[in-house]
PDB file of C-alpha atoms in Angstrom:
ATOM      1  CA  UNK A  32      17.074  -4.236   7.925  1.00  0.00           C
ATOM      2  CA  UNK A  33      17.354  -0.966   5.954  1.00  0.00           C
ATOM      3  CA  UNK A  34      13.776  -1.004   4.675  1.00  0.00           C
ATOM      4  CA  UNK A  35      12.563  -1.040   1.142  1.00  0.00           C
ATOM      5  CA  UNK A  36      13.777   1.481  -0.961  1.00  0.00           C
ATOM      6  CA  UNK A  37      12.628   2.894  -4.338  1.00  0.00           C
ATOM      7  CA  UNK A  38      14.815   4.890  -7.288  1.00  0.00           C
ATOM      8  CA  UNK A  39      14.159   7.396  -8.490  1.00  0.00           C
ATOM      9  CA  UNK A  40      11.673   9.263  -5.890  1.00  0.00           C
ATOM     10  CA  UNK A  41      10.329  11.709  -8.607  1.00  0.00           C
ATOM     11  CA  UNK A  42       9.719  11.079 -12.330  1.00  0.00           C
ATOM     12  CA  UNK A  43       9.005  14.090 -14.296  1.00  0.00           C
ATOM     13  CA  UNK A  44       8.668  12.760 -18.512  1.00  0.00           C
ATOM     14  CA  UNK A  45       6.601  13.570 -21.349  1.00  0.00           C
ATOM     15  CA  UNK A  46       4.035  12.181 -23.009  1.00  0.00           C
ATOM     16  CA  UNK A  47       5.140   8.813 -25.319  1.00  0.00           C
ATOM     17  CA  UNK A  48       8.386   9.063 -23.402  1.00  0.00           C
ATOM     18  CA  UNK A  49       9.630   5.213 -21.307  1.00  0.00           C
ATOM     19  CA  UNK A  50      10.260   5.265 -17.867  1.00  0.00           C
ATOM     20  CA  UNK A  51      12.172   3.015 -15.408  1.00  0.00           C
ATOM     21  CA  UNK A  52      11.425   2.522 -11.611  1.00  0.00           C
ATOM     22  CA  UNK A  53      13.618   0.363  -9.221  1.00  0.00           C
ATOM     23  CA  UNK A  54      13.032  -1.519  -6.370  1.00  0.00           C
ATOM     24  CA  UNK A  55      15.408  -3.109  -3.703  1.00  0.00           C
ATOM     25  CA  UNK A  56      13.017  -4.585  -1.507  1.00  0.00           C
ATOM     26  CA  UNK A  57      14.464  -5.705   2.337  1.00  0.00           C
ATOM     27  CA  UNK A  58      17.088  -8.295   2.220  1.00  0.00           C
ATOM     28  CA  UNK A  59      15.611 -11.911   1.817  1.00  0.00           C
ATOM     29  CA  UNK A  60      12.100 -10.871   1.290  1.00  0.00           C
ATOM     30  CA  UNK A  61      11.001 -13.891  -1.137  1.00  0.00           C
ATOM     31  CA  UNK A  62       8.143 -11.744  -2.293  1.00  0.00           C
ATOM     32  CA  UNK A  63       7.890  -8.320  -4.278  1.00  0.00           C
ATOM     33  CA  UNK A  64       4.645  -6.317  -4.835  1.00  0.00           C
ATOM     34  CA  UNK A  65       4.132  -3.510  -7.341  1.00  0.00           C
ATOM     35  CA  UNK A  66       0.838  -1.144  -6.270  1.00  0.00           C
ATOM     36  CA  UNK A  67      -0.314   2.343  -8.186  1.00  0.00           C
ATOM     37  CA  UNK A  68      -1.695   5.004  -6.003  1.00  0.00           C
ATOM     38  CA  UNK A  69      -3.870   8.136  -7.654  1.00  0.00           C
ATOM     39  CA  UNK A  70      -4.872  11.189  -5.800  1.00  0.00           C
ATOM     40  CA  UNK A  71      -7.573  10.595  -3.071  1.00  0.00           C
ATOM     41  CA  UNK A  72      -7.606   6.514  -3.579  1.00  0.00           C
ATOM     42  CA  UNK A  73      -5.977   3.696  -2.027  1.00  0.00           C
ATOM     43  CA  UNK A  74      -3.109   1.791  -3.687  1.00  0.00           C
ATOM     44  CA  UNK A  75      -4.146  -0.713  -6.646  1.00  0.00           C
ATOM     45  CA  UNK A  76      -2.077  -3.853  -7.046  1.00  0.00           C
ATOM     46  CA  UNK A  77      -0.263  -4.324 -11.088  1.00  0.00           C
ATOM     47  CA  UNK A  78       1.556  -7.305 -10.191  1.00  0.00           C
ATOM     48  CA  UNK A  79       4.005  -9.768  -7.715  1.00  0.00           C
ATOM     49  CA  UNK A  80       7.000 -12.107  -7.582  1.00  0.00           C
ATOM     50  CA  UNK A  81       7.950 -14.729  -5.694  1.00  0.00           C
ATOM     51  CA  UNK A  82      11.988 -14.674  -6.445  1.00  0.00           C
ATOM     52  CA  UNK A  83      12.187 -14.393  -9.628  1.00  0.00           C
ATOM     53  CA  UNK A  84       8.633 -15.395 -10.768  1.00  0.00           C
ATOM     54  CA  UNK A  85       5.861 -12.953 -11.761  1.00  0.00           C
ATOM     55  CA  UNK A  86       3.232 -14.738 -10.599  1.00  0.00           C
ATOM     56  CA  UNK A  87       0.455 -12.464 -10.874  1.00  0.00           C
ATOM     57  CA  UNK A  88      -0.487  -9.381 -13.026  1.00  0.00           C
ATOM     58  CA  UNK A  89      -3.589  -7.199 -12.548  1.00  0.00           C
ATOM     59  CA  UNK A  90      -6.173  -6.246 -15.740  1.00  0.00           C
ATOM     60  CA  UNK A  91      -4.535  -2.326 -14.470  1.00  0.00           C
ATOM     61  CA  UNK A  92      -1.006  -3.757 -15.831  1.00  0.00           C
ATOM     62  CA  UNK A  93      -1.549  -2.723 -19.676  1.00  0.00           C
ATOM     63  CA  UNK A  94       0.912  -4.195 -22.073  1.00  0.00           C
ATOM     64  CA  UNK A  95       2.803  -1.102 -21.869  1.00  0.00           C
ATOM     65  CA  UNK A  96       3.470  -2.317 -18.973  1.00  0.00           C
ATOM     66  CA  UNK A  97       6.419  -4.563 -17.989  1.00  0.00           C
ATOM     67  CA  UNK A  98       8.075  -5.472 -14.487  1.00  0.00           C
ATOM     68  CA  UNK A  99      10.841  -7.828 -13.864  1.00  0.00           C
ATOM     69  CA  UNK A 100      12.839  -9.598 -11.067  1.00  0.00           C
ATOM     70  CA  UNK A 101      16.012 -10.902 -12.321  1.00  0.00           C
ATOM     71  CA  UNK A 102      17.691 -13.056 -10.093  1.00  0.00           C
ATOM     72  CA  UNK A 103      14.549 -12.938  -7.502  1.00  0.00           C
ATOM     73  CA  UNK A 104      16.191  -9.190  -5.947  1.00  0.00           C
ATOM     74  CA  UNK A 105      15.573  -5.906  -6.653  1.00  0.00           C
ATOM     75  CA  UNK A 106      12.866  -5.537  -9.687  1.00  0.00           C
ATOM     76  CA  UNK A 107      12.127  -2.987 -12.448  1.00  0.00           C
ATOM     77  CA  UNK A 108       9.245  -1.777 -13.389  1.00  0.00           C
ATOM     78  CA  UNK A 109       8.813   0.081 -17.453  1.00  0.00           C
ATOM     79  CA  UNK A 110       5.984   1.962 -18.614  1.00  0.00           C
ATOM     80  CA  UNK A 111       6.655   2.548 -22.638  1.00  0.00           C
ATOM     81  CA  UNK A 112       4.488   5.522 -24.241  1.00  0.00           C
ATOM     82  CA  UNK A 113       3.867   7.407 -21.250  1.00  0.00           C
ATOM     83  CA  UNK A 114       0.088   8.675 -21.345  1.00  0.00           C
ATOM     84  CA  UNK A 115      -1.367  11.475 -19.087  1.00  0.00           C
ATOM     85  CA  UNK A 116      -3.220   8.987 -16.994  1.00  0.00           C
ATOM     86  CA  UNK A 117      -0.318   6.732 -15.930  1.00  0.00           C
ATOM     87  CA  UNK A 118       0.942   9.621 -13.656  1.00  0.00           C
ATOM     88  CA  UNK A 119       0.551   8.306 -10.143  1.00  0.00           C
ATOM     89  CA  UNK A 120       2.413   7.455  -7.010  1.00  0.00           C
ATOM     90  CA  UNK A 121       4.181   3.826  -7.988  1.00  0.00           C
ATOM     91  CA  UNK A 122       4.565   1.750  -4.600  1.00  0.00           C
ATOM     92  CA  UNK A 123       6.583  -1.400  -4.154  1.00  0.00           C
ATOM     93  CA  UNK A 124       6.438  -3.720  -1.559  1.00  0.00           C
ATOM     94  CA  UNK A 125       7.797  -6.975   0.122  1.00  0.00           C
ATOM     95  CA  UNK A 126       7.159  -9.376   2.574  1.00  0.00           C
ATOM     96  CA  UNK A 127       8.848 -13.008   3.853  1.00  0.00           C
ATOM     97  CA  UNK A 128       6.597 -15.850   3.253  1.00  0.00           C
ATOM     98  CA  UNK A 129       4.909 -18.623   1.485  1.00  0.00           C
ATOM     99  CA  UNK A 130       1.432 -16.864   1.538  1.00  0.00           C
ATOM    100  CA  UNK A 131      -1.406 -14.901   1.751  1.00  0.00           C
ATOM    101  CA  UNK A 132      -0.801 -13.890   5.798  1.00  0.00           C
ATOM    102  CA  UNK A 133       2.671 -12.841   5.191  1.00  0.00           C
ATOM    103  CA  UNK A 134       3.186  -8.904   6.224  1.00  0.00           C
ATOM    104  CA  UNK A 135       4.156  -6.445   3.696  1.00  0.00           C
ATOM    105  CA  UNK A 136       6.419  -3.598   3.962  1.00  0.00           C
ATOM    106  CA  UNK A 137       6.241  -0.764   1.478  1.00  0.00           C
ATOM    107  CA  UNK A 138       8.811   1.641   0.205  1.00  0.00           C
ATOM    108  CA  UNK A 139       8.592   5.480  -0.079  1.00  0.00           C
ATOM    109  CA  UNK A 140       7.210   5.481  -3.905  1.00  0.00           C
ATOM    110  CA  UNK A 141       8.127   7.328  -6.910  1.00  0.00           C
ATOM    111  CA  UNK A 142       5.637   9.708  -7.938  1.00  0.00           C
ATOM    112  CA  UNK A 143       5.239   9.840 -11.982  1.00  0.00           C
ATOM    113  CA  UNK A 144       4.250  12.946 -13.281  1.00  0.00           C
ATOM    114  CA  UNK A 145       3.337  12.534 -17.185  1.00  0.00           C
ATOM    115  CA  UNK A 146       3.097  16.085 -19.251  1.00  0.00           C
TER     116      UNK A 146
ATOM    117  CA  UNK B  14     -13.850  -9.246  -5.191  1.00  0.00           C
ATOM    118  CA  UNK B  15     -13.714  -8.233  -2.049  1.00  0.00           C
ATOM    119  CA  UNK B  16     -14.547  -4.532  -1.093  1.00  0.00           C
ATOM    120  CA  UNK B  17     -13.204  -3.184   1.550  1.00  0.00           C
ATOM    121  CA  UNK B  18     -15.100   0.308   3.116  1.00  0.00           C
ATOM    122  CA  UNK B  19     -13.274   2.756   5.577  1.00  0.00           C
ATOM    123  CA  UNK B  20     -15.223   5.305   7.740  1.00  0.00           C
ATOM    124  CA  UNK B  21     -15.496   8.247   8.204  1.00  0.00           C
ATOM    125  CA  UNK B  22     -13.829   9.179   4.911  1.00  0.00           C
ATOM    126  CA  UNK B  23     -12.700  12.827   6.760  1.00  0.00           C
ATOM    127  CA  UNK B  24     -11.948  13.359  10.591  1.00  0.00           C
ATOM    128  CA  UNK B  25     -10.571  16.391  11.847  1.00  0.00           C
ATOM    129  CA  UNK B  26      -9.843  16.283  15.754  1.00  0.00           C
ATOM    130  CA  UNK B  27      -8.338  18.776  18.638  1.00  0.00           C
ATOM    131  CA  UNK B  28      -4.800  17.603  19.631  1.00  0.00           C
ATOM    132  CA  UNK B  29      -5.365  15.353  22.571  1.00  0.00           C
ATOM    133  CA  UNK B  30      -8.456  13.991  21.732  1.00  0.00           C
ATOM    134  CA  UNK B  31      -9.357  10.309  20.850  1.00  0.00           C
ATOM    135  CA  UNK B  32     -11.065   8.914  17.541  1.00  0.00           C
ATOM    136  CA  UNK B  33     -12.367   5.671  16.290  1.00  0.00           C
ATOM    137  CA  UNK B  34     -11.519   4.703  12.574  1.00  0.00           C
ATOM    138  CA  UNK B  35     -13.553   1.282  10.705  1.00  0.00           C
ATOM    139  CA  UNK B  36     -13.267  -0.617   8.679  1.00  0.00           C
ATOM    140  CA  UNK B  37     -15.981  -3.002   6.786  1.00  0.00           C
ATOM    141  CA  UNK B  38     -15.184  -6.327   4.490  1.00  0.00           C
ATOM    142  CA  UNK B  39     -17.553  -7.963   2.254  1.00  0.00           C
ATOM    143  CA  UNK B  40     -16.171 -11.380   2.589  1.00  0.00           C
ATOM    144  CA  UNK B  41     -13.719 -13.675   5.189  1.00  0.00           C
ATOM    145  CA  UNK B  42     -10.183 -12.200   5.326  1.00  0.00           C
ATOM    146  CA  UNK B  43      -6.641 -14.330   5.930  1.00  0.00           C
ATOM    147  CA  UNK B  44      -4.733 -11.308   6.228  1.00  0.00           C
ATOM    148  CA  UNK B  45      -5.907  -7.234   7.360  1.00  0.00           C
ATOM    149  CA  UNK B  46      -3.158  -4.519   8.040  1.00  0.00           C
ATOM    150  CA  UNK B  47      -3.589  -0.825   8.908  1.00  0.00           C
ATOM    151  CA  UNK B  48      -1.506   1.784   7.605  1.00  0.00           C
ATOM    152  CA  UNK B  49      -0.134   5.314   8.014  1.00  0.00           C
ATOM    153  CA  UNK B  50       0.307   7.140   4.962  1.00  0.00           C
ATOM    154  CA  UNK B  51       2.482  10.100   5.786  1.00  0.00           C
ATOM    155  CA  UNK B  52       2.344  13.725   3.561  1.00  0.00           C
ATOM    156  CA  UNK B  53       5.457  12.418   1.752  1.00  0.00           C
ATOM    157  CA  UNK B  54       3.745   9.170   0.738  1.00  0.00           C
ATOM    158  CA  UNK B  55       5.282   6.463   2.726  1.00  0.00           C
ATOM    159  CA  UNK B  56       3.228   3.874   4.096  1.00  0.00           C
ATOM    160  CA  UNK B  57       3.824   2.810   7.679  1.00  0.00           C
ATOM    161  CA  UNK B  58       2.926  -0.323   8.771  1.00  0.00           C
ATOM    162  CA  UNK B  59       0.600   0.273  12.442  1.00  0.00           C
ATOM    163  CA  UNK B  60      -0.958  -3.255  13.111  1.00  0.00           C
ATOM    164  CA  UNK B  61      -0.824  -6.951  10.984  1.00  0.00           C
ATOM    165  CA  UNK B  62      -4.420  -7.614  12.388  1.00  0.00           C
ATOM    166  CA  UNK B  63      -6.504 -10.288  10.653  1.00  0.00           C
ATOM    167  CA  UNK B  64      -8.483 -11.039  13.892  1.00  0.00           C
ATOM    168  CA  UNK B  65      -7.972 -10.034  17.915  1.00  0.00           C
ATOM    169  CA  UNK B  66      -6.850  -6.840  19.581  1.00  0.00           C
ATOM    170  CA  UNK B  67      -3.522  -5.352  19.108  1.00  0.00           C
ATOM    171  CA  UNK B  68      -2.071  -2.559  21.209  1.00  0.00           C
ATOM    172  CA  UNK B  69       0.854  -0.119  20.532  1.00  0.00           C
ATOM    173  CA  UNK B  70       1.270   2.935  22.387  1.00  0.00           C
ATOM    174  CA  UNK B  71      -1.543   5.372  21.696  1.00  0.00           C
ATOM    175  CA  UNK B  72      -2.514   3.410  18.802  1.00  0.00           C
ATOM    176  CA  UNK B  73      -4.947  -0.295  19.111  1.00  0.00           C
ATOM    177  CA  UNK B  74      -6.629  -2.262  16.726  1.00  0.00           C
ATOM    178  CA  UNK B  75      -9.414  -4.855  16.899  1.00  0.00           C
ATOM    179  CA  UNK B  76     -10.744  -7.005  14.604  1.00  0.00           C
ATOM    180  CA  UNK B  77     -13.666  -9.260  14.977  1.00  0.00           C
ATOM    181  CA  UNK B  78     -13.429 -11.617  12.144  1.00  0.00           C
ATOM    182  CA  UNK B  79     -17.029 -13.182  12.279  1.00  0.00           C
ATOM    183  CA  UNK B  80     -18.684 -10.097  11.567  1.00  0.00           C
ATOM    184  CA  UNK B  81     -16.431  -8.896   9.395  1.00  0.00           C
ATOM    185  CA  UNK B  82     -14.970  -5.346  10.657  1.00  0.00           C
ATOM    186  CA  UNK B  83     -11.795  -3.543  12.286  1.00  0.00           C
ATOM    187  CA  UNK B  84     -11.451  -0.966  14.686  1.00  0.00           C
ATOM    188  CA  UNK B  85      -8.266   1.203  14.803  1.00  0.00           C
ATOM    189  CA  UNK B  86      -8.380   3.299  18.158  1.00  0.00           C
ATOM    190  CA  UNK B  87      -5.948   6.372  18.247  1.00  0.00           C
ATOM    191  CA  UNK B  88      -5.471   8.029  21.879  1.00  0.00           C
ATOM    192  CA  UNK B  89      -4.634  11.276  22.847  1.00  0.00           C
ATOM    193  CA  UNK B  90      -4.143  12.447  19.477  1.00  0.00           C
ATOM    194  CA  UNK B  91      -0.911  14.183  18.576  1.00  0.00           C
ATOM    195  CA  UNK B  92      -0.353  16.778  14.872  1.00  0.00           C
ATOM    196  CA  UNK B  93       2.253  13.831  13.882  1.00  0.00           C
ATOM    197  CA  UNK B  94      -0.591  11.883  13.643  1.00  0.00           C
ATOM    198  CA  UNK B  95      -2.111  13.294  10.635  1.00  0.00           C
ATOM    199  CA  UNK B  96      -2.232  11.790   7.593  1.00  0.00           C
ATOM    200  CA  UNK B  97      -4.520   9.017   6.155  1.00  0.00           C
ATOM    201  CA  UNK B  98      -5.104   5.729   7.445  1.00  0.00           C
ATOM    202  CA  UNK B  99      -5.528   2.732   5.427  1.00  0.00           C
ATOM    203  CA  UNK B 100      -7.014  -0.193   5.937  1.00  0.00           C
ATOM    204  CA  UNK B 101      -6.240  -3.443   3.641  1.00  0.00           C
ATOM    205  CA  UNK B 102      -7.377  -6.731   3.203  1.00  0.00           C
ATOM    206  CA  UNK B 103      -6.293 -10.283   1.217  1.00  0.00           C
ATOM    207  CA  UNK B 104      -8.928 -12.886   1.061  1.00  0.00           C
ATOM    208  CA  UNK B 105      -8.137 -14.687  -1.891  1.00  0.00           C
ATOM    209  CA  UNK B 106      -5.708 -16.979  -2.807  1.00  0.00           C
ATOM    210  CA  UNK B 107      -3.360 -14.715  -4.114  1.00  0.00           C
ATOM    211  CA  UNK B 108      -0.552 -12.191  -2.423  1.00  0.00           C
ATOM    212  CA  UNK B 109      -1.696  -8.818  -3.299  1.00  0.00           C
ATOM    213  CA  UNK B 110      -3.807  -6.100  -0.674  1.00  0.00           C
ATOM    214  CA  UNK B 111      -6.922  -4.548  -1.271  1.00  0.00           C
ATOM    215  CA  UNK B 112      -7.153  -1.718  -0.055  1.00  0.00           C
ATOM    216  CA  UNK B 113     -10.231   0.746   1.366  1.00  0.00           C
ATOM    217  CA  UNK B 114     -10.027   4.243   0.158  1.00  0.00           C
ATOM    218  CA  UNK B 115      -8.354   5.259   3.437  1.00  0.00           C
ATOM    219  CA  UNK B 116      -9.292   7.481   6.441  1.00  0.00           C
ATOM    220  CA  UNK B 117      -8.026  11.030   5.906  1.00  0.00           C
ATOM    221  CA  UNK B 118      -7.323  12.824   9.485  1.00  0.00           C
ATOM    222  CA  UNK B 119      -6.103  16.143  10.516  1.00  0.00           C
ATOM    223  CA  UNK B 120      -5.034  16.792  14.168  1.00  0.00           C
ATOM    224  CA  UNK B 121      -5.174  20.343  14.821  1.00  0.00           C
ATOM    225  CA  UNK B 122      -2.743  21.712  17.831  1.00  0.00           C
TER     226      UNK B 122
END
């Protein structure tokens, strides 16, 4: 068990620019969680997979937003036309289960910084 | 949806000492966790909690369901334990946490 882990750790782009994050969450975790975290708040749920499906987006997840799973492992998550307010911390998570009293694990984040 | 409220939003505390952290939910709960959110970011799983008393080490959590609050105890408080503590919540049907706006603490030596 080598944890969830999260590429790259710090994102640094400019404005209008389209990033990529990656997630490999811990081996055989059925379920993948995507969360955004500004200064001072607690971490906002975009969206979640179970495998391969996206089975849930939040109204946060704009349609600049997109996040796949291929293949129901490690997932991607692209913001196109960076804007000022998308920088954040981005958190992904995972957990084993078939529901909502499964445990999740999170990884270390990549922090988006948008100029 | 459900709101989840975290007390006190500040706590700063001599190393050594103990401190009490809540946590308040608006509606029944199938699923609480606490957290440790260390200065780099990382969130560390403390307690999977979503009714009873959990101990581990200096740290123990309690939640009464019913009434709709959790307790996370932290003992003999050491500078590693600084950070902010979160508390989060599913009651709905779905996966995904709510979270409370977390518990920020500094233990000074």
């Amino acid at each position: 068990d080598t944890g969830v882990s999260q590429d790259p750790r710090h994102k640094i782009t400019k404005r209008g620019q389209n990033v990529t994050f990656r997630c490999d969450p811990i081996s055989e975790h059925n379920r993948l969680y995507w969360y955004r975290q500004t200064l001072g708040q607690g971490p906002e749920f975009l969206t979640y997979f179970q495998n391969e499906a996206q089975l849930e987006k939040s109204r946060l997840l704009s349609d600049r937003f997109s996040a796949e799973r291929p293949k129901g492992s490690f997932s991607t998550l692209e913001i196109q036309r960076t804007e000022q307010g998308d920088s954040a911390m981005y958190l992904c998570a995972s957990s084993l289960g078939q529901g909502v009293t499964d445990t999740q694990y999170f990884g270390p984040g990549t922090r988006l910084t948008v100029l | 949806g459900i709101q989840v409220e975290q007390s006190p939003p500040d706590l700063i505390l001599q190393e050594g000492a103990n401190s009490t952290l809540r946590c308040n939910f608006s509606d029944s709960v199938n699923n609480l966790q606490w957290f440790h959110q260390n200065p780099w970011g990382q969130l560390i799983n403390l307690f999977y909690i979503p009714s009873g008393t959990k101990q581990n080490g200096r740290l123990s959590a309690t939640t009464v369901a019913t009434e709709r609050y959790s307790l996370l105890y932290i003992s003999s408080s050491q500078t590693t334990d600084s950070g902010v503590y979160f508390c989060a919540v599913n009651g709905g049907s779905q996966g995904n946490l709510i979270f409370g706006k977390g518990t920020k603490l500094s233990v000074k030596p």
